[in-house]
Every structure is written in structure tokens, then in C-alpha cells.
Coordinates of C-alpha atoms and ligand atoms in Angstrom, one line a residue:
Chain A
M1 CA 57.8 93.5 154.2
A2 CA 57.1 91.1 157.0
E3 CA 60.0 92.7 158.9
K4 CA 58.7 94.8 161.8
V5 CA 61.5 97.4 161.3
L6 CA 62.7 99.4 158.4
R7 CA 66.3 100.4 158.9
K8 CA 69.6 100.7 157.2
A9 CA 70.3 97.6 155.2
E10 CA 73.1 95.2 156.0
S11 CA 74.3 95.5 152.4
F12 CA 75.5 99.0 153.2
Y13 CA 78.7 99.6 155.1
P14 CA 77.9 100.7 158.7
L15 CA 80.5 103.5 158.2
Y16 CA 81.6 104.6 154.7
E17 CA 85.3 104.4 155.3
R18 CA 86.2 104.7 151.6
K19 CA 84.5 108.1 151.7
G20 CA 86.1 109.2 154.9
G21 CA 86.1 113.0 155.6
A22 CA 84.2 114.8 158.2
A23 CA 80.9 112.9 157.7
P24 CA 81.7 109.3 156.8
D25 CA 78.3 108.1 158.0
V26 CA 76.3 110.0 155.2
T27 CA 76.4 109.7 151.5
H28 CA 77.9 112.3 149.2
Y29 CA 74.6 112.8 147.4
C30 CA 72.8 116.1 147.4
P31 CA 69.7 116.5 149.6
G32 CA 66.8 114.7 148.0
C33 CA 68.8 112.9 145.3
G34 CA 67.1 109.9 143.8
H35 CA 70.3 107.9 143.8
G36 CA 70.2 107.5 147.6
V37 CA 66.7 106.1 147.5
L38 CA 67.5 103.6 144.7
H39 CA 70.6 102.6 146.6
K40 CA 68.4 101.8 149.6
L41 CA 66.0 99.7 147.5
I42 CA 68.8 97.7 145.9
A43 CA 70.6 97.2 149.3
E44 CA 67.3 96.0 150.9
A45 CA 66.7 93.6 148.1
I46 CA 70.2 92.2 148.3
D47 CA 69.7 91.6 152.0
D48 CA 66.3 90.0 151.5
F49 CA 67.5 87.6 148.8
G50 CA 70.6 86.8 150.8
I51 CA 72.9 87.4 147.9
R52 CA 75.3 89.9 149.4
E53 CA 78.3 87.5 149.2
R54 CA 77.9 87.0 145.5
T55 CA 76.8 90.4 144.3
I56 CA 79.1 92.5 142.2
L57 CA 78.0 96.0 141.6
I58 CA 79.5 98.0 138.7
S59 CA 79.5 101.7 139.4
P60 CA 79.4 104.1 136.4
V61 CA 80.9 107.5 135.9
G62 CA 78.4 110.1 137.1
C63 CA 77.2 111.1 140.6
S64 CA 77.0 107.4 141.5
V65 CA 80.7 106.8 140.6
F66 CA 81.2 106.3 144.3
A67 CA 78.5 103.7 144.8
Y68 CA 81.3 101.5 146.0
Y69 CA 81.7 103.7 149.1
Y70 CA 78.4 102.4 150.2
F71 CA 77.5 99.0 149.0
R72 CA 79.0 96.2 151.1
V73 CA 79.3 93.9 148.0
G74 CA 81.9 93.2 145.4
N75 CA 82.5 96.5 143.6
I76 CA 84.1 97.6 140.3
Q77 CA 84.0 101.1 139.0
A78 CA 83.9 101.1 135.2
P79 CA 85.0 103.8 132.6
H80 CA 82.2 106.1 131.4
G81 CA 79.4 104.1 129.7
R82 CA 81.3 100.8 129.9
A83 CA 79.5 99.3 132.9
P84 CA 77.6 96.8 130.7
A85 CA 80.8 95.6 129.1
V86 CA 82.5 95.1 132.4
A87 CA 79.4 93.4 133.8
T88 CA 79.4 91.1 130.7
G89 CA 82.9 90.0 131.4
I90 CA 82.3 89.4 135.1
K91 CA 79.1 87.5 134.6
R92 CA 80.6 85.3 131.9
V93 CA 83.6 84.2 133.8
Y94 CA 81.7 84.1 137.1
P95 CA 78.1 83.1 136.2
E96 CA 77.1 82.4 139.8
S97 CA 77.6 86.0 140.8
I98 CA 74.8 88.5 140.7
V99 CA 76.0 91.4 138.5
I100 CA 74.4 94.8 138.7
S101 CA 75.2 97.5 136.1
Y102 CA 74.2 100.8 137.8
Q103 CA 74.2 103.7 135.4
G104 CA 73.0 107.3 134.9
D105 CA 71.4 108.7 131.7
G106 CA 74.6 110.5 130.5
D107 CA 76.5 107.3 131.1
L108 CA 74.0 104.8 129.7
A109 CA 72.3 106.8 126.9
A110 CA 75.1 109.1 125.7
I111 CA 78.7 107.9 125.9
G112 CA 77.6 104.3 126.6
G113 CA 74.7 104.1 124.2
N114 CA 76.1 101.4 122.1
N115 CA 77.5 99.5 125.1
I116 CA 74.1 99.0 126.6
L117 CA 72.4 98.2 123.4
Q118 CA 74.9 95.5 122.6
A119 CA 74.8 94.0 126.1
A120 CA 70.9 94.0 125.9
N121 CA 71.0 92.5 122.4
R122 CA 73.3 89.7 123.6
G123 CA 70.9 89.0 126.4
E124 CA 73.6 89.1 129.1
K125 CA 72.2 87.7 132.3
I126 CA 72.7 90.9 134.3
S127 CA 70.4 93.4 136.0
V128 CA 70.7 97.0 134.8
F129 CA 69.5 99.9 137.0
F130 CA 69.3 103.0 134.9
V131 CA 68.8 106.3 136.7
N132 CA 67.1 108.8 134.4
N133 CA 67.3 112.3 135.8
A134 CA 67.2 114.0 132.5
I135 CA 70.6 115.7 133.0
Y136 CA 74.3 115.2 133.7
G137 CA 74.3 115.7 137.4
M138 CA 77.9 115.2 138.3
T139 CA 79.4 117.7 135.9
G140 CA 77.0 120.5 136.8
G141 CA 73.8 120.0 134.9
Q142 CA 74.5 119.7 131.2
M143 CA 72.0 118.4 128.6
A144 CA 71.6 114.6 128.4
P145 CA 70.1 112.5 125.7
T146 CA 67.1 112.3 128.0
T147 CA 66.7 116.1 128.6
L148 CA 63.2 117.2 127.8
I149 CA 62.3 119.6 124.9
G150 CA 62.4 123.1 126.3
Q151 CA 64.4 122.0 129.4
K152 CA 67.0 124.5 130.3
T153 CA 70.4 123.1 131.2
T154 CA 73.9 124.7 131.2
T155 CA 74.4 123.5 127.6
S156 CA 70.9 124.3 126.4
P157 CA 70.4 127.6 128.2
L158 CA 67.4 128.5 126.0
G159 CA 65.9 125.1 126.4
R160 CA 66.4 122.0 124.4
R161 CA 65.2 122.3 120.8
A162 CA 64.4 119.3 118.7
S163 CA 65.7 121.0 115.6
N164 CA 69.1 121.3 117.0
E165 CA 69.5 118.6 119.7
G166 CA 67.0 116.0 118.7
Y167 CA 64.4 114.5 120.9
P168 CA 64.6 112.9 124.4
M169 CA 65.7 109.3 124.0
R170 CA 63.4 106.7 125.4
M171 CA 65.8 103.9 126.4
S172 CA 63.2 101.5 127.7
E173 CA 61.2 101.6 124.5
L174 CA 64.4 101.2 122.5
I175 CA 65.6 98.3 124.4
A176 CA 62.3 96.6 124.5
T177 CA 62.4 96.3 120.7
L178 CA 65.4 94.0 121.0
E179 CA 64.7 90.3 120.9
A180 CA 66.9 89.1 123.8
P181 CA 65.9 91.2 126.9
I182 CA 63.4 89.4 129.1
Y183 CA 62.2 92.3 131.3
V184 CA 62.1 96.0 130.7
E185 CA 60.2 98.4 132.9
R186 CA 60.1 102.1 133.6
V187 CA 59.3 103.2 137.1
A188 CA 59.6 106.5 139.0
L189 CA 60.7 107.6 142.4
T190 CA 57.9 109.9 143.2
D191 CA 55.2 109.2 145.8
A192 CA 54.8 106.1 148.0
K193 CA 52.7 104.2 145.4
N194 CA 55.3 104.7 142.6
T195 CA 58.2 104.0 145.0
T196 CA 56.6 100.7 145.8
K197 CA 56.7 99.9 142.1
V198 CA 60.3 100.8 141.9
R199 CA 61.0 98.5 144.8
R200 CA 59.1 95.7 143.1
A201 CA 60.9 96.2 139.8
V202 CA 64.3 96.2 141.5
R203 CA 63.5 92.9 143.1
K204 CA 62.2 91.4 139.9
A205 CA 65.3 92.3 138.0
L206 CA 67.4 90.7 140.7
K207 CA 65.2 87.6 140.9
N208 CA 65.4 87.1 137.2
Q209 CA 69.2 86.9 137.6
I210 CA 69.1 84.7 140.6
E211 CA 67.0 82.3 138.5
N212 CA 69.5 82.7 135.7
K213 CA 66.8 83.9 133.2
G214 CA 68.2 86.8 131.2
F215 CA 68.8 90.5 130.7
S216 CA 66.6 92.7 132.9
F217 CA 66.5 96.5 132.5
V218 CA 64.8 98.9 135.0
E219 CA 64.7 102.6 134.1
V220 CA 64.2 104.7 137.2
L221 CA 63.0 108.3 136.8
S222 CA 64.7 110.1 139.5
I223 CA 65.0 113.7 140.8
C224 CA 68.2 115.8 140.6
P225 CA 67.3 118.8 142.6
S226 CA 70.7 120.4 142.2
G227 CA 70.9 120.0 138.4
W228 CA 67.3 121.1 138.0
K229 CA 67.8 124.0 140.4
M230 CA 64.7 123.1 142.4
E231 CA 63.8 122.2 146.0
P232 CA 63.5 118.4 146.3
T233 CA 59.7 118.6 146.9
Q234 CA 59.3 120.9 143.8
A235 CA 61.5 118.5 141.8
K236 CA 59.1 115.6 142.6
E237 CA 56.3 117.7 141.1
W238 CA 58.3 118.4 138.0
L239 CA 59.1 114.8 137.6
T240 CA 55.5 113.8 137.9
Q241 CA 54.1 116.6 135.7
E242 CA 56.7 116.9 133.0
M243 CA 59.0 113.9 132.9
M244 CA 56.4 111.2 133.2
R245 CA 54.5 112.7 130.3
I246 CA 57.5 112.1 128.0
F247 CA 58.7 108.9 129.7
P248 CA 55.5 106.9 130.4
L249 CA 55.8 104.5 133.2
G250 CA 55.0 100.8 132.6
V251 CA 56.3 97.4 131.7
Y252 CA 57.7 97.5 128.1
K253 CA 58.6 93.9 128.0
D254 CA 58.3 90.9 130.3
R255 CA 59.1 87.4 129.3
S256 CA 60.2 86.4 132.8
D257 CA 57.5 83.9 133.3
E258 CA 58.0 82.2 130.0
I259 CA 61.5 81.4 130.8
E260 CA 62.4 78.3 132.9
E261 CA 64.3 78.9 136.0
A262 CA 67.8 77.5 135.4
G263 CA 70.6 76.5 137.6
V264 CA 74.1 77.9 137.0
Q265 CA 77.1 75.8 136.4
P266 CA 79.7 77.5 138.6
T267 CA 83.0 78.1 136.9
V268 CA 86.0 76.8 138.8
F269 CA 88.9 78.8 137.7
S270 CA 91.8 76.5 136.9
A271 CA 95.2 77.7 136.1
Q272 CA 95.9 74.4 134.4
D273 CA 92.9 74.9 132.0
L274 CA 94.2 78.3 131.2
Q275 CA 97.7 77.0 130.5
D276 CA 96.4 74.2 128.4
S277 CA 94.1 76.4 126.3
L278 CA 96.9 79.0 125.8
N279 CA 99.4 76.3 125.2
L280 CA 101.8 77.7 127.7
P281 CA 104.8 75.8 129.0
E282 CA 104.5 74.3 132.5
T283 CA 105.6 76.8 135.1
D284 CA 105.1 77.6 138.7
S285 CA 103.8 81.1 138.2
A286 CA 103.2 82.0 141.8
S287 CA 106.8 81.7 142.9
A288 CA 110.1 82.7 141.4
K289 CA 110.3 81.4 137.9
R290 CA 114.0 81.1 137.6
E291 CA 117.2 81.8 139.4
P292 CA 119.0 84.8 138.1
K293 CA 121.1 83.7 135.2
T294 CA 124.6 82.9 136.4
G295 CA 127.5 84.9 135.1
V296 CA 125.4 88.1 134.7
P297 CA 126.9 91.0 136.6
E298 CA 124.6 92.1 139.4
K299 CA 124.0 95.5 137.8
Y300 CA 122.5 93.9 134.6
R301 CA 120.2 91.5 136.3
N302 CA 116.4 91.9 136.2
P303 CA 116.6 94.8 133.9
R304 CA 113.9 97.5 133.4
L305 CA 114.3 98.7 129.9
K306 CA 113.0 101.8 128.0
I307 CA 113.5 101.4 124.3
A308 CA 112.8 104.5 122.2
G309 CA 113.3 105.7 118.7
F310 CA 111.6 106.9 115.5
G311 CA 108.4 105.2 114.4
G312 CA 109.7 102.7 111.8
Q313 CA 112.9 101.9 113.5
G314 CA 111.4 98.8 115.0
V315 CA 111.8 99.8 118.6
L316 CA 108.5 98.1 119.6
I317 CA 109.7 94.8 117.9
L318 CA 113.0 95.1 119.7
G319 CA 111.1 95.3 122.9
V320 CA 108.9 92.3 122.0
G321 CA 112.0 90.4 121.0
I322 CA 113.7 90.9 124.4
A323 CA 110.5 90.1 126.2
Q324 CA 109.8 87.0 124.1
A325 CA 113.3 85.6 124.5
G326 CA 113.2 86.4 128.2
M327 CA 109.9 84.6 128.6
D328 CA 111.2 81.6 126.7
D329 CA 114.2 81.6 129.0
G330 CA 112.0 81.5 132.1
Y331 CA 111.9 85.1 133.2
H332 CA 108.8 86.9 134.2
V333 CA 108.4 89.6 131.5
S334 CA 106.3 92.5 130.6
W335 CA 106.1 94.7 127.4
L336 CA 104.2 97.9 127.2
P337 CA 104.2 100.0 124.1
S338 CA 103.6 103.7 123.9
Y339 CA 102.9 105.3 120.6
G340 CA 103.7 108.8 119.6
P341 CA 100.8 111.0 118.3
E342 CA 102.1 110.9 114.8
M343 CA 102.0 107.6 112.8
R344 CA 105.1 108.2 110.7
G345 CA 108.2 110.1 111.6
G346 CA 107.0 110.4 115.2
T347 CA 108.6 108.7 118.2
A348 CA 107.7 105.5 119.7
N349 CA 108.8 103.7 122.8
C350 CA 108.2 100.7 124.9
S351 CA 108.9 99.5 128.4
V352 CA 110.2 96.0 129.0
N353 CA 110.8 94.2 132.3
L354 CA 112.7 90.9 132.6
S355 CA 112.6 89.6 136.1
S356 CA 113.3 86.5 138.1
R357 CA 110.4 87.6 140.3
I358 CA 106.8 88.5 139.6
I359 CA 106.5 91.9 138.0
G360 CA 104.3 94.4 139.9
S361 CA 103.8 97.0 137.2
P362 CA 104.6 97.0 133.5
L363 CA 105.5 100.7 133.7
V364 CA 109.1 101.6 133.6
T365 CA 109.6 105.0 135.0
Q366 CA 113.2 104.6 136.1
P367 CA 114.9 102.4 133.5
T368 CA 118.1 100.5 134.3
V369 CA 118.7 100.3 130.6
L370 CA 117.8 102.9 128.0
V371 CA 118.1 102.0 124.4
A372 CA 118.0 105.3 122.5
M373 CA 117.8 104.8 118.7
N374 CA 117.7 108.5 118.0
L375 CA 118.7 111.8 119.6
P376 CA 115.2 112.9 120.7
S377 CA 114.9 109.7 122.6
L378 CA 118.1 110.2 124.4
E379 CA 117.1 113.8 125.2
K380 CA 113.7 112.7 126.5
F381 CA 114.7 109.7 128.6
E382 CA 118.3 110.3 129.7
K383 CA 117.2 112.0 132.9
D384 CA 115.0 109.1 134.0
V385 CA 117.7 106.4 133.9
A386 CA 118.6 105.0 137.3
P387 CA 122.0 106.0 138.7
G388 CA 124.5 103.4 137.5
G389 CA 122.2 102.4 134.6
L390 CA 123.2 101.6 131.1
I391 CA 122.5 103.8 128.0
L392 CA 122.8 102.3 124.6
T393 CA 122.7 104.7 121.7
D394 CA 122.6 104.1 118.0
S395 CA 125.8 106.1 117.4
S396 CA 125.2 106.3 113.7
L397 CA 122.3 108.6 114.4
V398 CA 123.0 110.0 117.9
D399 CA 126.1 112.1 117.5
R400 CA 126.7 112.8 121.2
A401 CA 127.3 110.9 124.3
P402 CA 124.9 111.2 127.2
S403 CA 125.6 114.2 129.4
R404 CA 125.2 112.3 132.7
T405 CA 128.3 110.9 134.3
D406 CA 126.7 108.5 136.8
I407 CA 125.7 106.1 134.1
E408 CA 127.4 103.7 131.7
H409 CA 127.3 104.3 128.0
L410 CA 127.8 102.1 125.0
G411 CA 127.4 103.6 121.5
V412 CA 126.6 101.0 118.8
P413 CA 126.5 102.1 115.1
A414 CA 123.5 99.9 114.6
T415 CA 122.1 101.6 111.6
K416 CA 125.4 101.6 109.8
L417 CA 126.0 97.9 110.6
A418 CA 122.5 97.1 109.4
D419 CA 123.2 99.0 106.2
E420 CA 126.2 96.8 105.7
L421 CA 123.8 93.8 105.7
G422 CA 121.8 95.6 103.0
N423 CA 118.8 96.5 105.2
T424 CA 118.8 99.5 107.6
R425 CA 115.6 98.1 109.1
V426 CA 117.4 95.4 111.1
A427 CA 119.3 98.0 113.1
N428 CA 117.0 97.1 116.0
L429 CA 118.3 93.5 115.9
V430 CA 121.9 94.7 115.7
M431 CA 121.1 96.6 118.9
L432 CA 119.6 93.4 120.5
G433 CA 122.8 91.5 119.7
A434 CA 124.9 94.3 121.2
Y435 CA 122.7 94.4 124.3
I436 CA 122.9 90.6 125.0
A437 CA 126.6 90.4 124.3
Y438 CA 127.4 93.4 126.6
T439 CA 125.3 92.4 129.5
G440 CA 124.9 88.6 129.2
V441 CA 121.3 88.8 130.2
L442 CA 120.2 86.5 127.4
D443 CA 122.0 83.8 125.4
K444 CA 122.2 83.9 121.6
D445 CA 120.7 80.5 121.3
V446 CA 117.6 81.4 123.3
V447 CA 117.1 84.5 121.1
H448 CA 117.6 82.5 118.0
S449 CA 115.0 80.0 119.0
S450 CA 112.6 82.8 120.0
L451 CA 113.0 84.7 116.7
P452 CA 110.2 82.9 114.8
R453 CA 107.8 84.0 117.5
F454 CA 108.3 87.7 117.0
I455 CA 109.6 88.0 113.4
K456 CA 106.6 86.9 111.4
R457 CA 108.2 86.7 107.9
K458 CA 110.2 83.5 107.7
A459 CA 112.3 84.9 104.9
L460 CA 113.7 87.5 107.3
I461 CA 114.8 85.1 110.0
D462 CA 118.3 84.6 108.6
L463 CA 118.9 88.3 108.0
N464 CA 117.9 88.9 111.6
K465 CA 120.3 86.3 112.9
Q466 CA 123.1 88.0 110.9
A467 CA 122.1 91.3 112.5
I468 CA 122.3 89.9 116.0
Q469 CA 125.7 88.5 115.1
K470 CA 126.9 91.9 113.9
G471 CA 125.8 93.5 117.1
M472 CA 127.5 90.8 119.2
E473 CA 130.7 91.0 117.2
F474 CA 130.8 94.8 117.5
V475 CA 130.7 94.4 121.3
S476 CA 133.4 91.7 121.4
H477 CA 135.8 93.9 119.2
Q478 CA 134.9 96.9 121.4
V479 CA 135.8 95.0 124.6
K480 CA 139.0 93.6 123.2
A481 CA 140.0 97.0 121.9
Chain B
M1 CA 66.3 96.3 178.1
G2 CA 65.0 95.2 174.7
V3 CA 61.4 95.3 173.4
E4 CA 60.3 91.8 174.3
K5 CA 56.5 91.6 174.2
G6 CA 56.1 93.4 170.9
L7 CA 55.9 97.1 170.4
Q8 CA 52.4 98.5 171.0
V9 CA 52.8 101.9 169.4
P10 CA 54.7 102.3 166.1
K11 CA 57.6 104.7 166.2
V12 CA 59.9 106.6 163.8
V13 CA 63.4 107.6 164.8
I14 CA 65.3 110.2 162.8
R15 CA 69.1 110.4 163.3
E16 CA 69.5 114.2 162.9
D17 CA 73.1 114.1 162.1
E18 CA 72.5 112.0 159.0
C19 CA 69.6 114.1 157.8
K20 CA 70.1 116.5 154.9
G21 CA 66.8 118.4 155.5
C22 CA 65.4 117.6 152.0
G23 CA 61.9 117.5 153.4
L24 CA 60.8 114.5 151.4
C25 CA 59.8 112.4 154.4
I26 CA 57.7 115.3 155.7
Q27 CA 56.0 115.6 152.4
A28 CA 55.2 111.9 152.3
C29 CA 54.0 111.3 155.8
P30 CA 50.2 110.7 155.6
E31 CA 49.8 111.5 159.3
N32 CA 51.7 114.8 159.2
V33 CA 53.7 113.9 162.2
L34 CA 57.1 115.0 160.8
F35 CA 58.3 118.5 160.7
V36 CA 61.3 120.7 159.9
Q37 CA 63.3 121.6 163.0
K38 CA 64.6 125.1 163.7
H39 CA 68.1 124.2 164.7
F40 CA 70.9 123.3 162.4
N41 CA 72.7 119.9 162.5
R42 CA 76.5 119.5 162.1
M43 CA 76.2 119.7 158.3
G44 CA 74.2 122.9 158.4
Y45 CA 70.8 121.5 157.5
H46 CA 67.5 121.9 159.4
P47 CA 66.9 118.3 160.2
A48 CA 63.5 116.6 160.1
G49 CA 61.9 115.7 163.5
Y50 CA 59.1 113.6 164.8
Q51 CA 56.3 115.2 166.9
G52 CA 56.6 112.2 169.3
E53 CA 53.2 110.7 168.6
G54 CA 50.9 109.7 165.8
C55 CA 53.2 107.6 163.7
I56 CA 51.3 104.6 162.2
G57 CA 54.4 102.8 161.0
C58 CA 53.5 103.0 157.3
G59 CA 57.2 103.4 156.3
F60 CA 56.4 106.0 153.6
C61 CA 59.1 108.3 155.1
F62 CA 61.7 105.5 155.1
Y63 CA 61.2 104.8 151.4
Q64 CA 61.4 108.5 150.5
C65 CA 64.5 109.3 152.4
P66 CA 67.7 109.1 150.3
E67 CA 70.0 108.7 153.4
P68 CA 70.5 105.0 154.2
G69 CA 70.7 105.5 158.0
A70 CA 68.7 108.7 158.6
I71 CA 65.3 107.1 159.3
T72 CA 64.3 103.9 161.2
V73 CA 60.6 102.9 161.4
Y74 CA 59.6 100.5 164.1
K75 CA 56.2 98.9 163.4
K76 CA 53.6 97.6 165.7
G77 CA 54.6 94.2 167.1
Y78 CA 58.3 94.8 166.7
V79 CA 60.4 92.6 168.9
G80 CA 64.1 93.1 169.3
E81 CA 66.7 95.6 170.5
E82 CA 65.5 98.6 172.4
V83 CA 64.1 101.3 170.3
E84 CA 66.3 104.4 170.3
A85 CA 64.8 107.6 171.6
Ligands
LIG1 C1 85.3 109.6 129.2 C2 84.7 110.7 130.0 N1 84.0 111.6 129.4 C3 83.4 112.6 130.1 C4 83.4 112.6 131.4 C5 82.8 113.7 132.2 N2 81.6 113.2 132.9 C6 81.6 112.9 134.2 S1 80.1 112.5 134.8 C7 79.4 112.8 133.3 C8 77.9 112.7 133.1 C9 77.2 112.0 134.1 O1 75.8 112.1 133.9 P1 74.8 110.9 134.3 O2 75.2 109.6 133.7 O3 73.4 111.4 133.8 O4 74.9 110.7 135.8 P2 74.4 111.6 137.0 O5 75.6 112.4 137.4 O6 73.3 112.5 136.5 O7 74.0 110.7 138.0 C10 80.3 113.3 132.4 C11 80.0 113.6 131.0 C12 84.2 111.6 132.1 N3 84.3 111.5 133.4 N4 84.8 110.6 131.3
LIG2 S1 73.8 116.5 141.2 FE1 71.8 115.6 141.0 S2 72.2 113.4 140.6 FE2 74.1 114.3 141.4 S3 74.0 113.9 143.7 FE3 73.1 116.0 143.3 S4 71.0 115.6 143.0 FE4 72.0 113.6 142.8
LIG3 S1 56.2 105.7 159.3 FE1 54.5 106.7 158.2 S2 53.3 107.7 159.8 FE2 55.3 107.2 160.7 S3 56.5 109.1 160.4 FE3 56.9 107.7 158.7 S4 55.5 108.4 157.1 FE4 54.7 109.2 159.0
LIG4 S1 63.9 112.4 153.9 FE1 65.7 111.9 155.1 S2 67.2 113.4 154.6 FE2 65.3 114.2 153.9 S3 64.5 115.4 155.6 FE3 63.7 113.4 155.9 S4 65.1 112.3 157.2 FE4 66.1 114.1 156.4

């Protein structure tokens, strides 16, 4: 603290533009909330260590979900309880970064209980700041795993009872039993003396990471005046008198000094390495991959497909097939499945994009091609099809034409044709044949050479080729007729 | 004009508009030089205020305050930009 002034840290944004609203210069936290104080101690340490440019903070779900409004560092907001998993991924691909997992007690000890234990057990080289305020603050004061016996919350209105809800979980003690963590301490945001210890612990956990030593865990007992329904000053009393009895302060584990400071080998991301390790063909992924295939009418180019049917009709495989063949032919592709709630007899659909340009989103909300393998699929998706789009139906099962008149329709008796081959389950490939013959988007040869990549059973390859042939022939008869 | 020779008397500055009136700084001040003001600020809180003298620059209030920008403490010997009122 050699500085002669204590002021807002540089690692905070001067103005919280992401927060916006009427007061973009103050946090969203309640008066007295411990989150704000811990934010200040973390931001100050980031300033002092000069690590702002390489710090990545993972915000949790909970009151601190918006930590990214405030910290002028790299920010990612993780799903509930998953901050340690997200932190793991970032730290591993980017080991020179300083990764902070910031979590509340609902986030870390309830929904994310296993996540934190596994990350600690793996000894991920991250710093975890765990705000224990004995309650779910954000959602209005429900019981947390850390709620004290007898403590009244909205979900324990008569007070927590061990017989019904178990005992408060002591996460520091639990984590300290694991082999890998190098530093585990519990501190408390109460008076000046204890706050100094919080400050020291925050700095130590970050220093351990700067020195590439290992997993550090700091549990910070913190007041939640709103959730506890107390004035901030009264809340400090309660924390000191009640919480600290159940959650004793102290260092539960510290191997920091035994471990040699180590340098970090920075990763240099190389697209070539990725391509080599995935065994991908050489492409220039940043620019257009291919010219639109010649001879394809404008309206069929770069299709956005929705393919839907009963579970078991192979609609997902049909989508994979189109995407795989498209990829092998040099298109940018995406395939996104969506499963119905029921496993059997339910509906399934997938979204497929084939494009000569980079695909922004794999979602297909306005398909240019709808493949409806049954009636419910036609009913569900017909309205979404882009004007001028193409609807393919399995006319052996869908006994009506689409009701829209601003689209093009082709009925293909796919199931019946598949039956003729002795296997109704290849109706999907009959449809594939019809689709490519009708639009010209993919060549038969390309699809044939892609087949082994999406049809795993070798014995079925020939049958599938026949099915494609059936579909193609149907279209050519149709067109001639 | 900046503070060039080094501040002789420590000073605390509270930005009233950023204060949520939680009172934690007041509780923590060993010199009892902070107090609750009578008026409301723009957010409807009674902001904390400084009596104007007696601050020893200990920084206790700064480390109790949850609002990143509400309190600034200038210690004895501070050299730099002018200290706000
Ligand atoms: C998957 C999921 N489940 C539940 C919720 C609802 N939820 C939001 S915050 C929260 C608890 C947060 O409590 P805590 O981690 O203690 O943080 P605090 O708000 O007290 O800082 C819950 C259960 C959610 N957002 N997402
Ligand atoms: S509800 Fe509790 S934890 Fe959430 S901002 Fe308010 S005081 Fe802080
Ligand atoms: S710096 Fe210390 S003495 Fe000065 S106002 Fe803050 S708490 Fe009081
Ligand atoms: S601690 Fe901060 S927010 Fe609370 S009263 Fe003091 S200046 Fe205001």
C-alpha cells in the first residue's frame, strides 16, 4: 500500500456502459453488499500485479452475474455452477492468461458442487473466489447449502433444520481434503483487520497463478443485507457472531511455498495444427470456400434446410448426409439436431445450411427447403418456409399438398419406394436422391463418396446407393412426365 | 494546480452521487469523522459525508465501501492531481 491514494481501480471501467440505465456509474449491488468490496479488492490486485491485459474473469449466475459490467478485463459469463469448467477450458488453451472463477454459494456449493470439486481435484491452475453469504441472494433469499441451522430463508421459513435439510456445507474444509489444491483459505469481509486478510488472500491466490503454481481457493464470508433482511451494519454483526462460528476463518491448506515458480509455455494458436490434428483437408476457411456450383438455379443455391419427421425415419441422418456431402464438396456447412421430448414415435428435426460463404448461425428459422417426412412436420413448419421456397413431402405418408401457394412443392413417395427396395428405413436416402436430382445442389458422385462417412454399417452402403438412385429416377420420370 | 509538494493533511473525498448510504464507512472510521447526511442523493439515499477535518488517511472507509468510485482517500505525502473538494 505504498500508494498515497486509494481510489477506484483502473481495472474497473470508468463508466459501466454495459449496465447503462440512469446510473451507469454505480454498481447494481444492494447497499452494503459484500460483492462490491470483493470486486474492489480483486480489481486493485489486478492493477498492482499489472495483469489486466491477460486476466479473464468468469462471472457466475447469482448477484455477481453482471461482474462483466464492471471489470475491465476479459469476461465470460458461465451457466449456473459451471464457471470452474469454463475456467478450465480457457486456462488450458490459453495458459498465460490469469483466469478467475468468481462464484456465489448457491452457484458453487449447490448446482455447481461437482464442478468445483472436479476442477479442484484436477488442480486446474486457476484462482477461485467464492462468496459465501449463506443464501441465494439474486433470486430473493432462498436457502443455500451454506445456510446456517435455524437460519430463516424464504425456503426455510421456520429456520433450517438438520433433520430435513442437512448441515451447512463447509466448502473450504471439503476442498482442502483433496490432494491437488495448493492454497485454500477462508476469510471474512467484516472489520478492517479481517478485510486486510481478505485483501492478502486475494493477492496470494492471484500470485500463485501468476507463478503458475496451482489451484487456489479463497472463500469469502460476505454480507447480504437484503437477503438477510438486516441493515448492513447489523449484518456485519451477524456475520461475525453467527457465521464465523460455523465457518471458522483460517488457512486450510497452503503448499504455495513448496511449489517451484514455473514459467508458462504460451500457446500459439495455429489453424494449421488444428487442421493437421483433425485431419481436415486444406482449405482457406476465412474466405469463400467455393464458387456456387454452376448449373444450379439461383433459387436452390446456398440452401437453408429444415428436415423433419418421426423419430426413426432417419431425418437426422438425412441432414448429416447432406451436410457431409456438402462439406466434402467444399461448402461451408452446419447441422443442428433438435430432438422431440419423446424418444420413440415422437418428432425429430434438424437444421442444415450449405453455403458458399461462412455461416453465421446454424439455426434455420426461415428454411428455403423443407423436407417433411410426415404430416405433423408439414403442419409445424410449412408456415416458416421462405416465400418461393421448396417443400418436399413424403407423399406416401403425407396425404395432402402444402396449403401455401407461394412455394414450390414436390411430393416423393419415399417410403413406398424404399419399401420396394425391401427396407422402409432407407426412405430418407430416397429423399436425398430426389432432393439432389431436383435442385442440382449436390452431385451423385460426391454423395456416393461421402456415404461411408455418415452410414457406419458398410453392409448398408449398397442399399443406400440404390435408394439414392430410386429418388433420382423418380424425379427424372416426374420431370419428363 | 496539482498537489506538488506532498499533501500535508490526509483527506477523504466522498462522491455523494455514487454513495448508497450503507453506513459501513461511518461504522469503520476510527476517528469518527464520517456521518450520515440529511439530504437525499439522486438515488434516494442519505449519503455519507466528511466533517471536513480529522481524517488520518487510514483507508478503513475505502476498504469497507462496496462502491468502487464512492470514496477516495488521499494520504499524507500524496503528490499528484489536485484533490477534489
Ligand atoms: C440453471 C439455473 N438454475 C437456477 C437458476 C436460478 N438462480 C439464479 S441465481 C441463483 C442462486 C444464486 O445464489 P448464489 O450463488 O448464492 O449467489 P448470490 O446471488 O447470493 O450472490 C439461482 C438458483 C438459474 N438462473 N439457472
Ligand atoms: S441480494 Fe444480497 S448478494 Fe445480492 S446484491 Fe443484494 S446484498 Fe448483494
Ligand atoms: S481514511 Fe480513515 S480516518 Fe479518514 S475518513 Fe476514512 S476511515 Fe476515517
Ligand atoms: S461505505 Fe460507501 S456506499 Fe456505504 S455509506 Fe460509505 S460511501 Fe456510501
